[in-house]
Short mmCIF file of C-alpha atoms in Angstrom, two decimals:
data_model
loop_
_atom_site.label_atom_id
_atom_site.label_comp_id
_atom_site.label_asym_id
_atom_site.label_seq_id
_atom_site.Cartn_x
_atom_site.Cartn_y
_atom_site.Cartn_z
CA MET E 1 156.49 -36.95 28.88
CA SER E 2 155.58 -39.57 31.55
CA THR E 3 152.26 -41.39 31.63
CA THR E 4 149.92 -41.34 35.11
CA ALA E 5 150.31 -45.07 34.75
CA ASP E 6 154.25 -43.93 36.26
CA ALA E 7 153.15 -42.14 39.02
CA ARG E 8 150.58 -44.38 40.85
CA ILE E 9 150.78 -44.73 44.47
CA ASP E 10 149.88 -48.32 46.25
CA LYS E 11 146.66 -48.32 46.83
CA ALA E 12 146.57 -50.69 50.14
CA ARG E 13 149.37 -48.53 51.49
CA ALA E 14 147.88 -45.22 51.01
CA GLU E 15 144.35 -45.87 52.45
CA SER E 16 146.42 -47.69 55.26
CA PHE E 17 148.47 -44.65 55.91
CA VAL E 18 145.85 -42.17 55.65
CA GLY E 19 143.10 -43.99 57.42
CA ARG E 20 145.50 -44.30 60.58
CA ALA E 21 145.77 -40.50 60.22
CA TRP E 22 142.47 -39.61 60.42
CA ASP E 23 141.49 -41.81 63.01
CA GLN E 24 144.55 -41.51 65.16
CA SER E 25 144.96 -37.34 64.68
CA ILE E 26 142.81 -35.58 62.19
CA ILE E 27 139.71 -36.63 63.68
CA PRO E 28 140.92 -35.44 67.65
CA ALA E 29 142.47 -32.10 66.10
CA LEU E 30 138.81 -31.51 64.14
CA THR E 31 136.94 -32.50 67.54
CA ASP E 32 138.95 -29.62 69.36
CA TYR E 33 138.43 -27.44 66.15
CA ILE E 34 134.52 -27.65 65.99
CA ARG E 35 134.89 -26.86 69.88
CA ILE E 36 136.20 -22.90 69.04
CA PRO E 37 133.19 -20.71 68.03
CA ASN E 38 135.40 -18.57 65.42
CA GLN E 39 133.17 -17.10 63.61
CA SER E 40 134.06 -15.29 60.50
CA PRO E 41 134.51 -11.16 60.85
CA GLN E 42 131.21 -10.86 59.31
CA PHE E 43 129.57 -12.37 61.85
CA ASP E 44 131.99 -11.62 64.53
CA ALA E 45 132.86 -7.84 65.06
CA GLU E 46 134.85 -8.64 68.06
CA TRP E 47 136.87 -11.65 66.93
CA VAL E 48 140.06 -10.08 68.11
CA ALA E 49 139.06 -9.63 71.42
CA HIS E 50 137.14 -12.67 71.63
CA GLY E 51 140.36 -14.82 71.06
CA HIS E 52 138.35 -17.25 68.98
CA MET E 53 140.39 -16.92 65.62
CA ALA E 54 143.64 -16.93 67.17
CA ARG E 55 143.02 -20.12 69.27
CA ALA E 56 141.62 -21.60 65.80
CA VAL E 57 145.18 -20.45 64.12
CA LYS E 58 147.44 -21.56 66.65
CA LEU E 59 145.28 -25.52 66.95
CA VAL E 60 145.85 -25.54 63.03
CA SER E 61 149.19 -24.68 62.70
CA ASP E 62 150.46 -26.46 66.21
CA TRP E 63 149.10 -29.87 64.33
CA CYS E 64 150.84 -28.76 61.10
CA ARG E 65 154.03 -28.75 62.81
CA SER E 66 153.18 -31.66 64.56
CA ASN E 67 152.44 -33.87 62.15
CA ALA E 68 154.87 -32.10 59.38
CA PRO E 69 155.94 -33.99 55.87
CA VAL E 70 159.13 -33.86 55.44
CA GLY E 71 160.82 -30.49 55.09
CA LEU E 72 157.47 -28.49 56.48
CA THR E 73 157.77 -24.59 57.36
CA VAL E 74 154.99 -23.30 58.77
CA GLU E 75 154.20 -19.45 59.63
CA VAL E 76 151.27 -17.44 60.69
CA VAL E 77 151.27 -14.17 58.69
CA GLU E 78 149.60 -11.17 60.24
CA LEU E 79 148.77 -8.23 58.20
CA PRO E 80 147.63 -5.32 59.92
CA GLY E 81 144.12 -4.79 60.30
CA ARG E 82 143.48 -8.12 58.73
CA THR E 83 142.30 -11.52 59.73
CA PRO E 84 145.70 -13.94 59.68
CA LEU E 85 146.47 -16.41 57.47
CA ILE E 86 148.78 -19.61 57.86
CA TYR E 87 151.21 -19.78 55.10
CA MET E 88 153.15 -23.18 54.51
CA GLU E 89 155.31 -25.06 52.41
CA VAL E 90 156.81 -28.06 51.34
CA PRO E 91 159.76 -28.63 49.26
CA GLY E 92 159.81 -30.62 46.15
CA SER E 93 161.56 -32.37 43.33
CA GLY E 94 161.21 -30.20 39.64
CA SER E 95 160.21 -26.55 38.76
CA GLU E 96 157.06 -27.10 39.54
CA THR E 97 154.77 -25.56 42.26
CA VAL E 98 151.28 -27.01 43.47
CA LEU E 99 149.22 -24.01 45.17
CA LEU E 100 146.50 -26.17 48.04
CA TYR E 101 144.24 -24.37 49.99
CA GLY E 102 141.16 -23.96 52.85
CA HIS E 103 139.95 -21.92 55.81
CA LEU E 104 139.33 -22.27 59.22
CA ASP E 105 136.68 -19.29 59.96
CA LYS E 106 133.25 -20.51 60.51
CA GLN E 107 129.57 -19.21 59.70
CA PRO E 108 127.28 -18.19 62.64
CA PRO E 109 125.10 -21.47 64.99
CA MET E 110 122.27 -21.11 62.61
CA LEU E 111 120.04 -22.23 65.58
CA PRO E 112 118.57 -24.86 66.29
CA TRP E 113 120.16 -28.02 65.45
CA GLU E 114 118.62 -31.19 66.15
CA GLU E 115 118.37 -33.05 69.86
CA GLY E 116 121.74 -34.06 70.85
CA LEU E 117 123.57 -31.89 68.71
CA ASP E 118 125.05 -28.02 68.79
CA PRO E 119 127.33 -26.38 66.41
CA TRP E 120 130.14 -26.41 69.06
CA THR E 121 130.07 -29.54 70.93
CA PRO E 122 131.33 -32.46 68.26
CA VAL E 123 129.32 -35.33 67.93
CA LEU E 124 130.52 -38.78 66.61
CA ARG E 125 127.72 -40.71 64.82
CA ASP E 126 127.51 -43.01 61.87
CA GLY E 127 130.90 -41.83 60.76
CA LYS E 128 130.01 -38.38 60.95
CA LEU E 129 131.29 -36.03 62.77
CA TYR E 130 129.11 -33.26 63.77
CA GLY E 131 129.91 -30.08 64.12
CA ARG E 132 130.19 -26.44 62.89
CA GLY E 133 133.18 -26.03 60.57
CA GLY E 134 134.18 -29.38 60.86
CA ALA E 135 133.38 -29.94 56.79
CA ASP E 136 133.75 -26.44 55.96
CA ASP E 137 136.41 -26.22 55.67
CA GLY E 138 138.26 -27.06 59.03
CA TYR E 139 139.85 -30.57 57.30
CA ALA E 140 141.18 -28.61 54.93
CA ALA E 141 144.63 -28.33 56.10
CA PHE E 142 145.12 -31.69 57.86
CA ALA E 143 143.91 -33.65 54.48
CA SER E 144 146.84 -31.51 52.32
CA LEU E 145 149.80 -32.10 54.36
CA THR E 146 148.46 -35.78 55.14
CA ALA E 147 147.70 -36.42 51.70
CA ILE E 148 151.65 -35.10 51.10
CA ARG E 149 152.74 -37.57 53.66
CA ALA E 150 151.26 -40.57 52.09
CA LEU E 151 153.32 -39.73 49.11
CA GLN E 152 156.43 -39.19 51.23
CA ASP E 153 155.88 -43.01 52.92
CA GLN E 154 155.59 -44.59 49.85
CA GLY E 155 159.06 -42.56 48.69
CA LEU E 156 157.07 -40.94 45.74
CA PRO E 157 157.90 -37.53 44.40
CA HIS E 158 155.72 -34.54 44.62
CA ALA E 159 156.21 -30.65 43.36
CA ARG E 160 157.45 -28.09 45.44
CA CYS E 161 153.80 -27.21 47.56
CA VAL E 162 152.50 -24.09 48.88
CA ILE E 163 149.70 -24.39 52.00
CA VAL E 164 147.99 -21.42 51.98
CA ILE E 165 145.18 -21.47 55.19
CA GLU E 166 142.89 -18.25 55.35
CA ALA E 167 140.21 -16.65 58.31
CA CYS E 168 138.22 -14.65 56.10
CA GLU E 169 136.67 -16.85 53.37
CA GLU E 170 133.14 -16.57 54.81
CA SER E 171 133.32 -13.49 54.50
CA GLY E 172 134.21 -13.09 50.96
CA SER E 173 137.82 -13.76 51.65
CA GLN E 174 138.05 -9.69 51.69
CA ASP E 175 141.96 -9.59 53.04
CA LEU E 176 143.30 -12.39 50.62
CA PRO E 177 143.94 -10.14 48.22
CA ALA E 178 146.14 -8.41 50.08
CA TYR E 179 147.97 -11.78 51.65
CA ILE E 180 148.14 -13.01 48.20
CA GLU E 181 149.74 -9.54 46.75
CA ALA E 182 152.22 -9.59 49.90
CA LEU E 183 153.34 -13.41 49.52
CA ALA E 184 153.62 -13.58 46.04
CA PRO E 185 157.09 -13.41 45.34
CA ARG E 186 157.24 -16.76 47.83
CA ILE E 187 153.93 -18.42 46.35
CA GLY E 188 155.57 -18.06 42.56
CA THR E 189 153.49 -19.32 39.80
CA PRO E 190 151.73 -22.63 40.93
CA SER E 191 150.75 -24.94 37.81
CA LEU E 192 147.96 -26.62 39.57
CA VAL E 193 145.92 -25.42 42.43
CA VAL E 194 143.70 -28.03 44.31
CA CYS E 195 140.91 -26.37 46.60
CA LEU E 196 139.41 -28.70 49.30
CA ASP E 197 136.39 -26.31 49.87
CA SER E 198 133.67 -27.53 47.41
CA GLY E 199 131.25 -30.06 47.19
CA CYS E 200 130.48 -33.77 46.41
CA GLY E 201 127.22 -34.85 44.51
CA ASN E 202 127.18 -38.11 46.83
CA TYR E 203 129.80 -40.11 48.80
CA ASP E 204 130.13 -42.60 46.30
CA GLN E 205 132.84 -41.05 44.01
CA LEU E 206 135.14 -38.35 43.44
CA TRP E 207 132.97 -34.92 42.32
CA CYS E 208 135.62 -32.30 40.82
CA THR E 209 133.74 -28.80 40.81
CA THR E 210 133.62 -27.09 37.01
CA SER E 211 132.21 -23.83 38.07
CA LEU E 212 131.04 -21.81 41.25
CA ARG E 213 128.33 -18.77 41.24
CA GLY E 214 129.08 -15.27 42.13
CA ILE E 215 126.99 -13.45 44.47
CA ALA E 216 125.33 -10.14 44.62
CA GLY E 217 123.61 -8.93 47.65
CA GLY E 218 122.60 -6.05 50.28
CA VAL E 219 120.46 -4.43 51.98
CA LEU E 220 116.99 -3.34 50.82
CA GLU E 221 115.49 -0.62 53.33
CA VAL E 222 111.85 0.95 53.16
CA ARG E 223 111.17 3.48 55.17
CA MET E 224 107.50 5.78 55.46
CA LEU E 225 107.36 6.84 58.89
CA THR E 226 109.42 8.87 61.51
CA GLU E 227 108.18 6.13 64.01
CA GLY E 228 105.79 3.75 64.58
CA VAL E 229 101.36 4.34 64.74
CA HIS E 230 98.18 2.53 65.73
CA SER E 231 97.64 0.13 62.36
CA GLY E 232 93.91 0.87 62.86
CA ASP E 233 94.48 4.91 62.42
CA ALA E 234 96.95 5.08 60.28
CA SER E 235 96.38 1.70 57.62
CA GLY E 236 94.61 3.06 54.79
CA ILE E 237 96.26 6.19 54.11
CA VAL E 238 99.40 5.11 55.35
CA PRO E 239 101.55 2.73 52.74
CA SER E 240 102.80 -0.74 54.50
CA THR E 241 106.88 -0.84 53.87
CA MET E 242 106.15 -4.50 53.84
CA ARG E 243 104.00 -4.30 50.59
CA ILE E 244 106.50 -1.54 48.99
CA LEU E 245 109.33 -3.68 49.76
CA ARG E 246 107.41 -6.58 48.10
CA GLN E 247 106.53 -4.24 45.26
CA LEU E 248 110.51 -3.50 44.84
CA ILE E 249 111.73 -7.60 45.01
CA ALA E 250 109.05 -8.23 42.42
CA ARG E 251 110.86 -5.91 39.85
CA ILE E 252 114.22 -8.07 40.08
CA GLU E 253 112.23 -11.46 41.10
CA ASP E 254 109.32 -13.14 39.31
CA GLY E 255 107.25 -14.33 42.58
CA ALA E 256 105.47 -17.20 41.07
CA THR E 257 107.95 -18.78 39.20
CA GLY E 258 111.00 -17.62 41.13
CA ALA E 259 112.92 -16.55 37.79
CA VAL E 260 115.35 -13.52 38.07
CA LEU E 261 113.88 -10.55 35.69
CA LEU E 262 116.89 -8.67 35.21
CA PRO E 263 118.56 -10.19 31.51
CA GLU E 264 121.81 -8.91 32.89
CA LEU E 265 121.81 -11.59 35.22
CA TRP E 266 122.21 -14.60 32.83
CA VAL E 267 124.74 -15.93 30.56
CA ASP E 268 124.42 -18.57 28.20
CA ILE E 269 125.62 -21.98 29.55
CA PRO E 270 128.42 -23.43 27.54
CA GLU E 271 127.03 -26.69 25.70
CA GLN E 272 129.93 -28.75 27.62
CA ARG E 273 128.34 -27.82 31.15
CA ILE E 274 124.88 -28.45 29.87
CA LYS E 275 126.57 -32.21 28.75
CA GLN E 276 128.09 -32.86 32.35
CA ALA E 277 124.45 -31.56 33.89
CA ARG E 278 123.27 -34.23 31.96
CA LEU E 279 125.53 -37.08 33.40
CA ALA E 280 125.29 -35.63 37.08
CA ALA E 281 121.61 -35.76 37.08
CA GLN E 282 121.54 -39.14 35.48
CA GLU E 283 123.85 -40.03 38.17
CA LEU E 284 122.20 -38.60 41.11
CA GLY E 285 118.50 -38.73 40.10
CA SER E 286 116.06 -38.25 42.97
CA ASP E 287 119.03 -37.02 45.43
CA ILE E 288 119.25 -34.24 43.78
CA VAL E 289 116.01 -33.35 45.65
CA GLY E 290 116.31 -35.91 48.32
CA LYS E 291 119.07 -34.10 49.72
CA PHE E 292 117.35 -31.04 51.01
CA PRO E 293 115.11 -31.05 54.28
CA PHE E 294 111.58 -30.85 52.05
CA LEU E 295 108.19 -31.03 54.53
CA LYS E 296 106.13 -33.63 54.14
CA GLY E 297 104.46 -32.74 50.32
CA ALA E 298 106.89 -29.69 49.52
CA ARG E 299 108.49 -29.50 46.32
CA PRO E 300 111.24 -28.61 44.41
CA LEU E 301 110.67 -25.53 41.63
CA VAL E 302 110.74 -28.08 38.68
CA ASN E 303 110.42 -31.83 38.30
CA ASP E 304 113.48 -32.15 35.55
CA PRO E 305 116.34 -33.53 37.49
CA VAL E 306 118.63 -31.95 34.40
CA GLU E 307 116.76 -28.18 34.67
CA LEU E 308 117.37 -28.45 38.83
CA VAL E 309 121.54 -28.98 38.42
CA LEU E 310 121.38 -26.17 36.08
CA ASN E 311 119.00 -23.96 38.58
CA ARG E 312 121.89 -24.76 41.09
CA THR E 313 124.81 -24.06 38.97
CA TRP E 314 124.15 -21.57 35.71
CA ARG E 315 121.19 -19.62 36.65
CA PRO E 316 121.14 -16.59 38.88
CA ALA E 317 118.59 -17.17 42.12
CA LEU E 318 117.19 -14.58 44.88
CA ALA E 319 117.05 -15.75 48.64
CA VAL E 320 116.46 -13.46 51.24
CA THR E 321 118.65 -14.55 54.20
CA GLY E 322 117.72 -11.68 56.93
CA GLN E 323 115.41 -8.40 57.96
CA SER E 324 114.83 -5.84 60.34
CA GLY E 325 112.17 -4.10 61.38
CA MET E 326 109.69 -6.06 62.43
CA PRO E 327 109.51 -7.19 66.10
CA PRO E 328 109.03 -11.42 67.32
CA ILE E 329 106.08 -12.26 66.60
CA GLU E 330 105.02 -12.63 70.74
CA ASN E 331 105.98 -9.00 70.73
CA ALA E 332 103.89 -7.48 67.62
CA GLY E 333 101.13 -5.03 68.39
CA ASN E 334 99.01 -3.20 66.07
CA VAL E 335 101.34 -0.97 65.04
CA LEU E 336 101.80 0.06 61.24
CA ARG E 337 105.84 0.28 61.51
CA PRO E 338 107.55 2.91 60.23
CA ARG E 339 110.48 0.57 58.08
CA THR E 340 110.98 -2.93 56.87
CA ALA E 341 114.51 -4.07 55.58
CA VAL E 342 115.78 -7.29 54.64
CA LYS E 343 119.10 -8.86 53.52
CA LEU E 344 118.86 -9.79 49.77
CA SER E 345 121.64 -12.18 48.37
CA MET E 346 121.53 -12.93 44.56
CA ARG E 347 123.72 -15.65 43.89
CA LEU E 348 125.05 -15.39 39.63
CA PRO E 349 126.42 -17.31 36.89
CA PRO E 350 129.97 -18.25 37.09
CA THR E 351 130.55 -15.87 34.03
CA CYS E 352 128.66 -12.80 35.10
CA ASP E 353 129.93 -9.58 36.23
CA ALA E 354 128.99 -9.12 40.18
CA HIS E 355 129.80 -5.81 40.25
CA ALA E 356 127.53 -5.00 37.27
CA ALA E 357 124.77 -6.71 38.58
CA THR E 358 125.31 -5.28 41.83
CA GLU E 359 125.20 -1.74 40.43
CA ARG E 360 121.88 -2.86 38.31
CA MET E 361 119.89 -4.47 41.12
CA LYS E 362 120.66 -1.06 42.92
CA GLN E 363 119.25 0.95 39.95
CA VAL E 364 116.07 -1.20 39.39
CA LEU E 365 115.43 -1.27 43.38
CA GLU E 366 116.04 2.75 44.12
CA ALA E 367 114.18 3.75 41.22
CA ASP E 368 110.52 5.70 41.13
CA PRO E 369 109.83 4.53 45.12
CA PRO E 370 105.92 3.73 44.88
CA TYR E 371 104.23 6.46 47.44
CA GLY E 372 107.80 8.46 47.35
CA ALA E 373 108.83 5.95 49.96
CA HIS E 374 112.43 6.52 51.17
CA VAL E 375 114.24 3.23 49.78
CA SER E 376 118.00 2.41 49.69
CA PHE E 377 120.18 -0.36 48.61
CA HIS E 378 123.11 -0.88 50.89
CA ALA E 379 125.10 -2.68 48.37
CA GLU E 380 127.80 -5.25 49.41
CA PRO E 381 131.07 -5.51 47.45
CA GLY E 382 129.81 -8.22 45.00
CA SER E 383 131.98 -11.62 45.05
CA PRO E 384 132.87 -13.16 41.27
CA GLY E 385 131.70 -16.47 40.15
CA TRP E 386 134.37 -19.19 38.41
CA HIS E 387 134.57 -21.30 35.64
CA ALA E 388 137.24 -23.45 35.17
CA PRO E 389 139.25 -23.77 32.44
CA GLU E 390 139.70 -26.57 30.39
CA SER E 391 141.24 -29.34 31.70
CA ALA E 392 144.95 -31.03 30.70
CA ARG E 393 144.57 -34.72 29.30
CA TRP E 394 146.69 -35.61 32.48
CA LEU E 395 144.27 -34.49 35.19
CA GLU E 396 141.43 -35.85 33.41
CA GLU E 397 142.92 -39.18 33.21
CA SER E 398 143.89 -38.93 37.09
CA LEU E 399 140.83 -38.00 37.88
CA GLU E 400 138.89 -40.70 36.70
CA HIS E 401 141.64 -42.89 38.46
CA SER E 402 141.96 -41.58 41.65
CA SER E 403 138.27 -42.19 41.49
CA ARG E 404 138.20 -45.55 40.40
CA SER E 405 141.04 -46.36 42.60
CA PHE E 406 139.58 -44.73 45.94
CA PHE E 407 136.08 -44.70 45.42
CA GLY E 408 135.32 -47.93 43.27
CA GLN E 409 132.88 -45.40 40.39
CA PRO E 410 133.83 -42.87 38.27
CA ALA E 411 134.79 -39.27 38.94
CA ARG E 412 131.78 -36.65 38.22
CA LEU E 413 132.47 -33.39 37.04
CA MET E 414 129.91 -30.22 38.10
CA GLY E 415 129.21 -27.12 39.33
CA GLU E 416 128.71 -25.80 42.42
CA GLY E 417 125.98 -23.14 43.36
CA GLY E 418 127.45 -21.82 45.98
CA SER E 419 130.96 -18.89 46.25
CA ILE E 420 134.60 -19.53 46.99
CA PRO E 421 136.04 -15.99 46.29
CA PHE E 422 139.85 -17.32 45.89
CA MET E 423 139.26 -18.89 42.87
CA ALA E 424 138.29 -16.07 40.99
CA MET E 425 140.65 -14.43 42.36
CA LEU E 426 143.44 -17.51 41.32
CA GLY E 427 141.75 -18.02 37.54
CA LYS E 428 142.74 -14.26 37.17
CA ARG E 429 145.85 -14.49 38.55
CA PHE E 430 147.42 -17.86 36.88
CA PRO E 431 145.32 -18.00 33.65
CA LYS E 432 147.64 -21.14 32.90
CA ALA E 433 146.98 -23.48 36.43
CA GLN E 434 144.98 -26.61 36.03
CA PHE E 435 142.32 -26.65 38.66
CA VAL E 436 141.22 -29.30 41.43
CA ILE E 437 138.09 -28.08 43.40
CA THR E 438 136.43 -30.40 45.28
CA GLY E 439 135.55 -31.60 48.95
CA VAL E 440 133.09 -33.28 51.37
CA LEU E 441 130.07 -31.65 51.14
CA GLY E 442 127.41 -33.73 50.38
CA PRO E 443 123.68 -34.51 50.76
CA LYS E 444 122.52 -33.47 54.30
CA SER E 445 125.99 -32.06 55.51
CA ASN E 446 124.46 -28.67 55.43
CA ALA E 447 127.18 -26.23 55.52
CA HIS E 448 126.30 -23.15 56.65
CA GLY E 449 122.91 -25.06 58.48
CA PRO E 450 121.84 -26.34 61.43
CA ASN E 451 123.55 -30.24 61.82
CA GLU E 452 126.83 -29.95 59.83
CA PHE E 453 128.96 -33.18 59.81
CA LEU E 454 131.69 -34.20 58.02
CA HIS E 455 131.43 -37.74 56.01
CA ILE E 456 135.05 -39.50 57.68
CA SER E 457 135.15 -42.25 54.81
CA THR E 458 134.83 -39.79 52.35
CA GLY E 459 137.62 -37.49 53.55
CA LYS E 460 139.78 -40.40 53.83
CA ARG E 461 139.05 -41.51 50.31
CA LEU E 462 139.54 -37.73 49.20
CA THR E 463 142.81 -37.39 50.79
CA CYS E 464 144.04 -40.84 49.00
CA CYS E 465 142.67 -38.94 45.61
CA VAL E 466 144.43 -35.60 46.17
CA ALA E 467 147.86 -37.86 46.99
CA GLN E 468 147.07 -39.62 43.58
CA VAL E 469 146.99 -35.95 41.63
CA LEU E 470 149.73 -35.03 42.99
CA ALA E 471 152.03 -38.26 42.01
CA ASP E 472 150.39 -37.70 38.78
CA HIS E 473 151.28 -33.80 38.51
CA HIS E 474 154.96 -34.15 39.26
CA ARG E 475 155.20 -36.84 36.87
CA THR E 476 153.32 -35.52 33.83
CA GLY E 477 154.72 -31.97 34.69
#
């Protein structure tokens, strides 16, 4: 078997090739892509009629055809009643297959943005491209093909590459299983999966994701009256739906500490991941907290950086992400409202059963309603987390060499707090595959929030790293 040293690409040539591609082609394409408000179907029920998703699919697929590696085929696949998917293949040498993944649907705008910034108006400032979806995850298709082209530019072989760009990831990838099943004979059995939809602890080195949290959630609704009534007349007689809601949430979360109270939602953290968390905390230090826009005087849950990393990656945590039943403050009269509803988002440890967690939440929240209130938890389908298999030695060496070569620093491994439903699905379907899960979502890049940006130099370096990993994979396959 060859060593990874046999497959090392010419660093300067790769950086030059990739840099030109980003400056001359990728950044202009991403600029146009950011302008398209192609929100995921969960946030735009009329996505077909609005046509934004179709525009984004056309933009990305047209770019891929115009910037094609040798042998590329591009197909937009549309199963009835589902979001479209871009399916691409690049032939290679040898018997192995690499699957590269990204998505092109976006989160809602989450206003307001800083002055001079807007979710649908691209702004290039200080080496960052601002706008919704550039970093999450519009760049993925462009970077994937550019990495392959960088190898072909140097005459270096690579395995057959399959590139899948979906349009439903921000809605939980609900359409993706049907596509993976339909395309299974064409995809084959990849020995390496590369996903460019994750985060990075900083912009100074290559970060690879070792785990992803799952998610359980839904809408918790409390109803007491058929209509609103005068608060002076009813308070003290009619229990407030807000107070009942607080009682119910206190069944699953400690209000003082934020600790989740359901034992079924906790898991034992593998010792290897604890060691990696210590290394990551050592590397990041105060940046673990500093990357978030805390107000002056506000502080995190705990001060121990290792505990913060583990909280974010291996422990359950609850967030209330939306509400209904309340008027805006300027329209709030003296009324005891008939109902209150909130959307709950429970992040789950990577190995926690998302379906069982959802069922347990529903059981606890709906049991024995206070004051006979009408309580319902309208659960959404849970998304499982993901825990990476043990990395092969060649991959560990390749990631370390890639990071030192193109970032000048050692690679780091860390779990991520978010979810990528595709990973759990692929992990189950291809249990023998190796995984490289990485991305450009670093400090303050703020995916899903205001002022999202793509750190351009990180995008370029990451593209070079992917090229090196593809070269190493071929030589050791």
